[in-house]
Short mmCIF file of C-alpha atoms and ligand atoms in Angstrom, two decimals:
data_model
loop_
_atom_site.label_atom_id
_atom_site.label_comp_id
_atom_site.label_asym_id
_atom_site.label_seq_id
_atom_site.Cartn_x
_atom_site.Cartn_y
_atom_site.Cartn_z
CA UNK P 135 -48.62 -45.47 -83.32
CA UNK P 136 -45.07 -46.46 -82.12
CA UNK P 137 -42.39 -43.58 -82.56
CA UNK P 138 -38.60 -44.29 -82.57
CA UNK P 139 -36.43 -41.51 -81.16
CA UNK P 140 -32.88 -41.30 -82.00
CA UNK P 141 -30.56 -38.73 -80.18
CA UNK P 142 -27.04 -38.28 -81.16
CA UNK P 143 -26.35 -34.79 -80.75
CA UNK P 144 -23.33 -34.88 -78.34
CA UNK P 145 -21.90 -37.42 -76.21
CA UNK P 146 -24.96 -39.40 -75.52
CA UNK P 147 -26.33 -42.12 -78.20
CA UNK P 148 -29.74 -42.88 -77.30
CA UNK P 149 -32.83 -44.72 -79.11
CA UNK P 150 -36.39 -44.70 -77.32
CA UNK P 151 -39.76 -46.18 -78.33
CA UNK P 152 -42.83 -43.95 -77.41
CA UNK P 153 -46.46 -45.40 -77.73
CA UNK P 154 -49.02 -42.33 -78.70
CA UNK P 155 -47.83 -39.41 -76.90
CA UNK P 156 -47.52 -40.16 -73.32
CA UNK P 157 -46.11 -43.69 -72.75
CA UNK P 158 -42.40 -44.52 -72.86
CA UNK P 159 -41.80 -48.28 -73.78
CA UNK P 160 -37.95 -48.06 -73.74
CA UNK P 161 -35.37 -45.26 -73.52
CA UNK P 162 -31.83 -46.39 -73.97
CA UNK P 163 -28.86 -44.24 -73.33
CA UNK P 164 -25.23 -45.05 -73.65
CA UNK P 165 -22.94 -42.20 -72.59
CA UNK P 166 -19.46 -41.48 -73.48
CA UNK P 167 -19.08 -39.31 -70.49
CA UNK P 168 -16.27 -41.56 -68.90
CA UNK P 169 -14.32 -41.17 -72.21
CA UNK P 170 -14.06 -37.36 -71.78
CA UNK P 171 -13.64 -37.00 -68.09
CA UNK P 172 -9.74 -36.88 -68.55
CA UNK P 173 -9.94 -33.96 -70.87
CA UNK P 174 -12.43 -32.07 -68.49
CA UNK P 175 -14.88 -31.61 -71.35
CA UNK P 176 -16.37 -33.23 -74.44
CA UNK P 177 -13.82 -34.03 -77.12
CA UNK P 178 -16.26 -33.98 -80.21
CA UNK P 179 -14.18 -36.64 -82.22
CA UNK P 180 -14.42 -39.27 -79.09
CA UNK P 181 -18.06 -38.55 -78.93
CA UNK P 182 -18.99 -38.92 -82.69
CA UNK P 183 -16.87 -42.41 -82.58
CA UNK P 184 -18.72 -43.46 -79.57
CA UNK P 185 -21.87 -42.76 -81.25
CA UNK P 186 -20.99 -44.69 -84.37
CA UNK P 187 -19.92 -47.79 -82.28
CA UNK P 188 -22.74 -47.67 -80.25
CA UNK P 189 -25.83 -46.85 -82.54
CA UNK P 190 -26.73 -50.48 -83.71
CA UNK P 191 -26.45 -51.89 -80.32
CA UNK P 192 -28.74 -49.10 -78.56
CA UNK P 193 -31.24 -49.37 -81.41
CA UNK P 194 -31.73 -53.37 -80.58
CA UNK P 195 -31.73 -52.63 -77.07
CA UNK P 196 -34.46 -50.15 -77.37
CA UNK P 197 -36.50 -52.49 -79.50
CA UNK P 198 -35.72 -55.26 -77.08
CA UNK P 199 -36.75 -53.48 -73.91
CA UNK P 200 -39.93 -52.38 -75.54
CA UNK P 201 -40.70 -55.82 -76.74
CA UNK P 202 -41.50 -54.64 -80.22
CA UNK P 203 -39.76 -55.36 -83.81
CA UNK P 204 -38.48 -52.90 -85.99
CA UNK P 205 -41.66 -53.70 -88.39
CA UNK P 206 -43.83 -52.31 -85.81
CA UNK P 207 -42.65 -48.72 -85.98
CA UNK P 208 -44.69 -46.16 -87.25
CA UNK P 209 -42.60 -43.17 -87.41
CA UNK P 210 -38.79 -42.16 -87.03
CA UNK P 211 -37.68 -38.98 -85.19
CA UNK P 212 -34.13 -37.82 -85.12
CA UNK P 213 -32.27 -34.99 -83.58
CA UNK P 214 -31.43 -32.59 -86.47
CA UNK P 215 -29.54 -30.18 -84.49
CA UNK P 216 -27.81 -28.11 -82.53
CA UNK P 217 -25.10 -30.31 -81.45
CA UNK P 218 -21.65 -31.49 -82.90
CA UNK P 219 -21.77 -32.44 -86.46
CA UNK P 220 -20.04 -35.77 -86.44
CA UNK P 221 -22.27 -36.92 -83.68
CA UNK P 222 -25.55 -35.59 -85.42
CA UNK P 223 -24.54 -37.24 -88.74
CA UNK P 224 -24.52 -40.66 -87.21
CA UNK P 225 -27.89 -40.28 -86.03
CA UNK P 226 -29.30 -38.79 -89.01
CA UNK P 227 -27.69 -41.27 -91.39
CA UNK P 228 -29.02 -44.09 -89.24
CA UNK P 229 -32.50 -42.85 -89.05
CA UNK P 230 -32.75 -41.87 -92.71
CA UNK P 231 -31.68 -45.61 -93.68
CA UNK P 232 -34.14 -46.94 -91.31
CA UNK P 233 -36.87 -44.89 -92.41
CA UNK P 234 -36.24 -45.73 -95.90
CA UNK P 235 -35.89 -49.31 -95.48
CA UNK P 236 -39.11 -49.63 -93.12
CA UNK P 237 -41.00 -47.29 -95.61
CA UNK P 238 -42.26 -45.19 -92.72
CA UNK P 239 -42.10 -41.40 -92.28
CA UNK P 240 -39.01 -39.46 -90.95
CA UNK P 241 -38.97 -36.11 -88.99
CA UNK P 242 -35.99 -33.98 -88.14
CA UNK P 243 -36.35 -32.53 -84.45
CA UNK P 244 -34.77 -29.63 -82.73
CA UNK P 245 -32.84 -30.74 -79.54
CA UNK P 246 -33.65 -27.64 -77.74
CA UNK P 247 -37.42 -27.89 -78.59
CA UNK P 248 -37.21 -31.66 -77.37
CA UNK P 249 -35.85 -30.64 -74.00
CA UNK P 250 -39.12 -28.63 -73.43
CA UNK P 251 -41.01 -31.50 -74.81
CA UNK P 252 -39.64 -33.83 -72.19
CA UNK P 253 -42.26 -32.24 -69.98
CA UNK P 254 -45.15 -33.26 -72.31
CA UNK P 255 -44.60 -36.87 -71.79
CA UNK P 256 -47.50 -37.68 -69.55
CA UNK P 257 -49.09 -34.36 -69.61
CA UNK P 258 -50.41 -32.13 -72.32
CA UNK P 259 -48.61 -28.96 -73.48
CA UNK P 260 -50.16 -25.71 -72.37
CA UNK P 261 -51.30 -23.47 -75.20
CA UNK P 262 -49.02 -20.82 -73.95
CA UNK P 263 -45.97 -20.66 -71.77
CA UNK P 264 -42.42 -19.47 -71.20
CA UNK P 265 -39.85 -21.76 -72.26
CA UNK P 266 -36.29 -21.85 -70.26
CA UNK P 267 -33.71 -23.90 -71.79
CA UNK P 268 -30.67 -24.62 -69.47
CA UNK P 269 -28.34 -26.92 -70.73
CA UNK P 270 -24.49 -27.38 -71.26
CA UNK P 271 -24.53 -25.59 -74.79
CA UNK P 272 -27.60 -23.17 -74.59
CA UNK P 273 -29.42 -20.79 -72.23
CA UNK P 274 -32.58 -19.15 -73.67
CA UNK P 275 -35.97 -17.85 -72.63
CA UNK P 276 -38.66 -18.10 -75.28
CA UNK P 277 -42.63 -17.45 -75.39
CA UNK P 278 -44.67 -20.42 -76.95
CA UNK P 279 -48.28 -19.29 -78.10
CA UNK P 280 -50.17 -21.65 -79.96
CA UNK P 281 -47.10 -23.30 -81.74
CA UNK P 282 -45.36 -19.99 -82.39
CA UNK P 283 -41.96 -19.48 -80.92
CA UNK P 284 -40.75 -15.97 -80.06
CA UNK P 285 -37.31 -15.85 -78.67
CA UNK P 286 -37.22 -13.21 -75.58
CA UNK P 287 -33.54 -13.75 -74.68
CA UNK P 288 -30.40 -16.17 -74.59
CA UNK P 289 -26.84 -16.05 -73.12
CA UNK P 290 -24.58 -13.62 -74.79
CA UNK P 291 -21.49 -15.82 -73.83
CA UNK P 292 -21.54 -19.12 -71.77
CA UNK P 293 -24.53 -21.07 -71.23
CA UNK P 294 -25.77 -21.98 -67.65
CA UNK P 295 -24.42 -25.57 -67.61
CA UNK P 296 -21.18 -24.52 -69.08
CA UNK P 297 -20.69 -22.02 -66.09
CA UNK P 298 -21.20 -24.93 -63.85
CA UNK P 299 -18.61 -27.13 -65.80
CA UNK P 300 -16.15 -24.24 -66.17
CA UNK P 301 -16.46 -23.08 -62.51
CA UNK P 302 -15.92 -27.00 -61.27
CA UNK P 303 -12.72 -27.11 -63.51
CA UNK P 304 -11.31 -24.00 -61.96
CA UNK P 305 -11.97 -25.70 -58.41
CA UNK P 306 -10.57 -28.98 -59.45
CA UNK P 307 -13.76 -30.78 -58.97
CA UNK P 308 -13.89 -32.78 -62.24
CA UNK P 309 -16.48 -32.96 -65.08
CA UNK P 310 -19.40 -32.52 -65.61
CA UNK P 311 -19.61 -29.80 -62.97
CA UNK P 312 -23.30 -29.47 -62.39
CA UNK P 313 -23.92 -32.41 -59.93
CA UNK P 314 -20.63 -32.05 -58.07
CA UNK P 315 -21.15 -28.38 -57.63
CA UNK P 316 -24.71 -28.95 -56.44
CA UNK P 317 -23.60 -31.74 -53.94
CA UNK P 318 -20.86 -29.40 -52.45
CA UNK P 319 -22.93 -26.46 -52.10
CA UNK P 320 -24.98 -28.37 -49.77
CA UNK P 321 -22.15 -28.11 -47.14
CA UNK P 322 -21.40 -24.20 -47.92
CA UNK P 323 -22.67 -20.67 -47.09
CA UNK P 324 -24.54 -19.32 -50.05
CA UNK P 325 -24.00 -15.73 -48.49
CA UNK P 326 -20.24 -16.05 -48.44
CA UNK P 327 -19.52 -14.44 -51.90
CA UNK P 328 -22.21 -11.71 -53.12
CA UNK P 329 -21.61 -12.03 -56.81
CA UNK P 330 -22.55 -9.19 -59.03
CA UNK P 331 -25.38 -9.67 -61.27
CA UNK P 332 -24.15 -8.93 -64.67
CA UNK P 333 -26.32 -6.19 -66.61
CA UNK P 334 -27.60 -6.69 -70.07
CA UNK P 335 -29.08 -4.57 -72.64
CA UNK P 336 -31.78 -6.66 -73.26
CA UNK P 337 -33.29 -7.65 -69.82
CA UNK P 338 -34.07 -11.25 -70.81
CA UNK P 339 -30.61 -11.96 -71.89
CA UNK P 340 -28.16 -13.99 -69.71
CA UNK P 341 -24.30 -13.71 -69.02
CA UNK P 342 -22.39 -16.42 -67.16
CA UNK P 343 -18.87 -15.74 -68.15
CA UNK P 344 -18.16 -13.11 -65.69
CA UNK P 345 -19.17 -15.11 -62.76
CA UNK P 346 -16.84 -17.81 -63.82
CA UNK P 347 -13.96 -15.43 -63.88
CA UNK P 348 -14.74 -13.92 -60.45
CA UNK P 349 -14.35 -17.54 -59.34
CA UNK P 350 -11.04 -17.78 -60.89
CA UNK P 351 -9.69 -14.63 -59.33
CA UNK P 352 -10.93 -15.87 -55.84
CA UNK P 353 -9.24 -19.19 -56.36
CA UNK P 354 -5.98 -17.46 -57.73
CA UNK P 355 -6.21 -14.77 -54.65
CA UNK P 356 -6.56 -17.55 -52.00
CA UNK P 357 -3.70 -17.67 -49.84
CA UNK P 358 -2.62 -20.98 -48.92
CA UNK P 359 -0.25 -23.77 -49.77
CA UNK P 360 -1.66 -24.14 -53.23
CA UNK P 361 -4.45 -26.72 -52.03
CA UNK P 362 -7.96 -25.27 -51.46
CA UNK P 363 -9.68 -26.09 -48.33
CA UNK P 364 -13.13 -27.82 -48.58
CA UNK P 365 -14.85 -25.32 -46.65
CA UNK P 366 -13.49 -22.54 -49.33
CA UNK P 367 -14.74 -24.65 -52.23
CA UNK P 368 -18.12 -25.18 -50.56
CA UNK P 369 -18.93 -21.57 -49.81
CA UNK P 370 -18.01 -20.81 -53.47
CA UNK P 371 -20.08 -23.66 -54.82
CA UNK P 372 -23.08 -22.31 -52.71
CA UNK P 373 -22.62 -18.65 -53.48
CA UNK P 374 -21.98 -19.57 -57.38
CA UNK P 375 -25.07 -21.51 -57.35
CA UNK P 376 -27.33 -19.27 -55.44
CA UNK P 377 -26.40 -16.45 -57.89
CA UNK P 378 -26.69 -18.29 -61.24
CA UNK P 379 -30.06 -20.04 -59.96
CA UNK P 380 -31.42 -16.27 -58.84
CA UNK P 381 -30.75 -14.87 -61.99
CA UNK P 382 -32.38 -17.88 -64.18
CA UNK P 383 -35.49 -17.41 -61.83
CA UNK P 384 -35.80 -13.73 -61.67
CA UNK P 385 -35.72 -13.41 -65.66
CA UNK P 386 -38.05 -16.29 -66.14
CA UNK P 387 -40.74 -14.80 -63.56
CA UNK P 388 -40.23 -11.41 -65.12
CA UNK P 389 -40.82 -13.10 -68.62
CA UNK P 390 -44.24 -14.39 -67.36
CA UNK P 391 -45.09 -11.01 -66.18
CA UNK P 392 -44.22 -9.27 -69.45
CA UNK P 393 -46.34 -12.23 -71.67
CA UNK P 394 -48.90 -12.80 -69.25
CA UNK P 395 -48.10 -16.45 -69.41
CA UNK P 396 -49.08 -18.67 -66.49
CA UNK P 397 -46.60 -21.62 -67.26
CA UNK P 398 -42.80 -21.93 -67.16
CA UNK P 399 -41.70 -25.09 -68.65
CA UNK P 400 -37.88 -25.94 -68.06
CA UNK P 401 -35.48 -28.16 -70.12
CA UNK P 402 -31.94 -29.19 -70.25
CA UNK P 403 -29.28 -30.65 -68.01
CA UNK P 404 -29.35 -27.85 -65.19
CA UNK P 405 -33.11 -28.69 -64.70
CA UNK P 406 -31.67 -31.68 -62.67
CA UNK P 407 -30.77 -29.20 -60.08
CA UNK P 408 -32.89 -29.38 -57.07
CA UNK P 409 -31.86 -26.04 -55.68
CA UNK P 410 -33.11 -24.31 -58.84
CA UNK P 411 -36.23 -26.67 -58.88
CA UNK P 412 -37.00 -25.37 -55.31
CA UNK P 413 -36.26 -21.83 -55.98
CA UNK P 414 -38.20 -21.51 -59.12
CA UNK P 415 -41.23 -23.22 -57.81
CA UNK P 416 -41.14 -20.93 -54.73
CA UNK P 417 -41.08 -17.80 -56.96
CA UNK P 418 -43.84 -18.94 -59.29
CA UNK P 419 -46.29 -19.85 -56.55
CA UNK P 420 -47.09 -16.19 -55.34
CA UNK P 421 -47.47 -15.17 -59.09
CA UNK P 422 -49.88 -18.03 -59.85
CA UNK P 423 -47.22 -19.46 -62.29
CA UNK P 424 -47.12 -23.37 -62.69
CA UNK P 425 -43.63 -24.55 -62.99
CA UNK P 426 -42.77 -27.39 -65.10
CA UNK P 427 -39.53 -29.68 -64.85
CA UNK P 428 -39.05 -33.05 -66.48
CA UNK P 429 -38.84 -36.16 -64.35
CA UNK P 430 -34.85 -36.58 -63.47
CA UNK P 431 -34.63 -39.47 -66.02
CA UNK P 432 -35.47 -37.06 -68.92
CA UNK P 433 -33.36 -34.04 -67.87
CA UNK P 434 -30.13 -34.94 -69.62
CA UNK P 435 -29.96 -35.89 -73.37
CA UNK P 436 -32.36 -39.00 -74.34
CA UNK P 437 -34.06 -40.12 -77.40
CA UNK P 438 -37.64 -40.29 -75.50
CA UNK P 439 -37.82 -36.41 -75.66
CA UNK P 440 -36.98 -36.56 -79.55
CA UNK P 441 -39.69 -38.97 -80.07
CA UNK P 442 -42.36 -36.87 -78.26
CA UNK P 443 -41.38 -33.66 -80.11
CA UNK P 444 -41.16 -35.73 -83.47
CA UNK P 445 -44.82 -37.06 -82.86
CA UNK P 446 -45.84 -33.28 -82.49
CA UNK P 447 -44.22 -32.16 -85.78
CA UNK P 448 -45.72 -35.34 -87.60
CA UNK P 449 -49.12 -34.28 -86.36
CA UNK P 450 -48.79 -30.97 -87.51
CA UNK P 451 -47.63 -31.75 -90.93
CA UNK P 452 -50.62 -34.22 -91.28
CA UNK P 453 -53.19 -31.62 -89.78
CA UNK P 454 -51.93 -28.53 -91.96
CA UNK P 455 -50.78 -30.20 -95.06
CA UNK P 456 -52.69 -33.14 -94.96
CA UNK P 457 -49.57 -35.09 -95.76
CA UNK P 458 -46.81 -36.98 -93.78
CA UNK P 459 -43.15 -35.89 -93.73
CA UNK P 460 -40.54 -37.77 -95.19
CA UNK P 461 -37.55 -35.76 -94.47
CA UNK P 462 -34.87 -37.49 -96.56
CA UNK P 463 -33.04 -34.47 -97.74
CA UNK P 464 -32.24 -33.99 -93.74
CA UNK P 465 -28.69 -33.43 -92.68
CA UNK P 466 -27.31 -32.37 -89.37
CA UNK P 467 -27.49 -28.83 -88.62
CA UNK P 468 -25.01 -28.10 -85.58
CA UNK P 469 -26.19 -24.14 -85.28
CA UNK P 470 -29.88 -24.91 -85.58
CA UNK P 471 -31.90 -22.26 -83.32
CA UNK P 472 -34.93 -22.56 -81.29
CA UNK P 473 -36.32 -19.26 -82.86
O1 LIG M 45 -28.70 -31.00 -71.62
P1 LIG M 45 -27.70 -31.68 -71.20
O2 LIG M 45 -27.48 -33.03 -70.80
O3 LIG M 45 -26.88 -31.66 -72.37
C1 LIG M 45 -26.59 -30.65 -73.38
O4 LIG M 45 -27.49 -30.81 -74.29
O5 LIG M 45 -25.82 -29.74 -73.34
O6 LIG M 45 -26.95 -30.55 -70.16
C2 LIG M 45 -25.49 -30.86 -69.67
C3 LIG M 45 -25.30 -29.82 -68.85
C4 LIG M 45 -23.94 -29.88 -68.19
O7 LIG M 45 -23.37 -28.66 -68.14
C5 LIG M 45 -24.15 -30.47 -66.80
O8 LIG M 45 -23.02 -29.86 -65.83
C6 LIG M 45 -25.29 -29.71 -66.36
O9 LIG M 45 -26.14 -30.07 -67.52
N1 LIG M 45 -25.76 -30.34 -65.38
C7 LIG M 45 -26.20 -29.82 -64.12
C8 LIG M 45 -26.83 -30.76 -63.10
N2 LIG M 45 -26.65 -31.73 -63.89
C9 LIG M 45 -26.31 -31.59 -65.03
N3 LIG M 45 -26.18 -28.49 -63.79
C10 LIG M 45 -26.42 -28.12 -62.40
N4 LIG M 45 -26.94 -29.10 -61.46
C11 LIG M 45 -27.07 -30.20 -62.03
N5 LIG M 45 -27.54 -30.97 -60.86
ZN1 LIG M 46 -29.17 -31.47 -74.61
#
């Protein structure tokens, strides 16, 4: 069966065609990133207008690249939330109209679950695992067992990606912060600044707002002519990245010990970070834990992961309820949670 994925939760507009569970025929993404860069972060009104302008074209391109026609599609899967309401509504309205017109099933997908599902295109989902979401808006640790999801911890303030973005802004490095911090960190000394690990009541919760403030004070306290030397910035980037990654790694491995899970599945934009990939793999190996990262092409927001998760939901619905999902009462849910 061919599944169309539709993703418009934030600043990307994406449509993808998936055949079966494991083969992507097309995955077209139109980003409005360049429109937000002058503002140092995503402007919701600009993001939703971009989605509205792009959705028809992106859909047509996805069909063309997959060499299929709309009538060949068997299922539509669309991001229901979380995200920006204006952007979400564009995708949901588009998907509903299309599924209605084609008389095919429609499923709403949780964007965070889809980030994890990006790992399951090309490999089957393990029956039990720790899910680690590290995106621009969310950071959470979940335990997945035979489809049941339990929240172990989440951030109490900023998300991991948000911490990269805000720190980059303080250092005058532009938006988004993750890739530029990763690049500059390669030239810096990760031991230059020993950032303090924040303490949480729940040992699986995260906090990233303190480290951003610590960077702000270091920048303010820097004696110079107002211009930060490259060496100083590189050392801060390397130390910041080392600290954030070590907290993510420690808690994920600890969550595996606690739940006896043998797999850690990572999803979200920060999973593109190669230092993080290396450190988590190194920490998992001696514990006998397999670490899953999506291919780089599927780390940021895309519709292939939505299609993959949507197909799972469709199959669950057919198996358990012997029916197919027609979610025509679906609407955007900006605060949708993973558990
Ligand atoms: O998952 P995503 O594409 O969008 C959301 O759903 O939020 O994540 C975007 C986030 C941004 O905060 C960005 O700075 C971060 O992912 N990011 C990275 C890297 N590439 C993107 N963070 C660290 N290192 C990277 N290489
Ligand atoms: Zn995302």
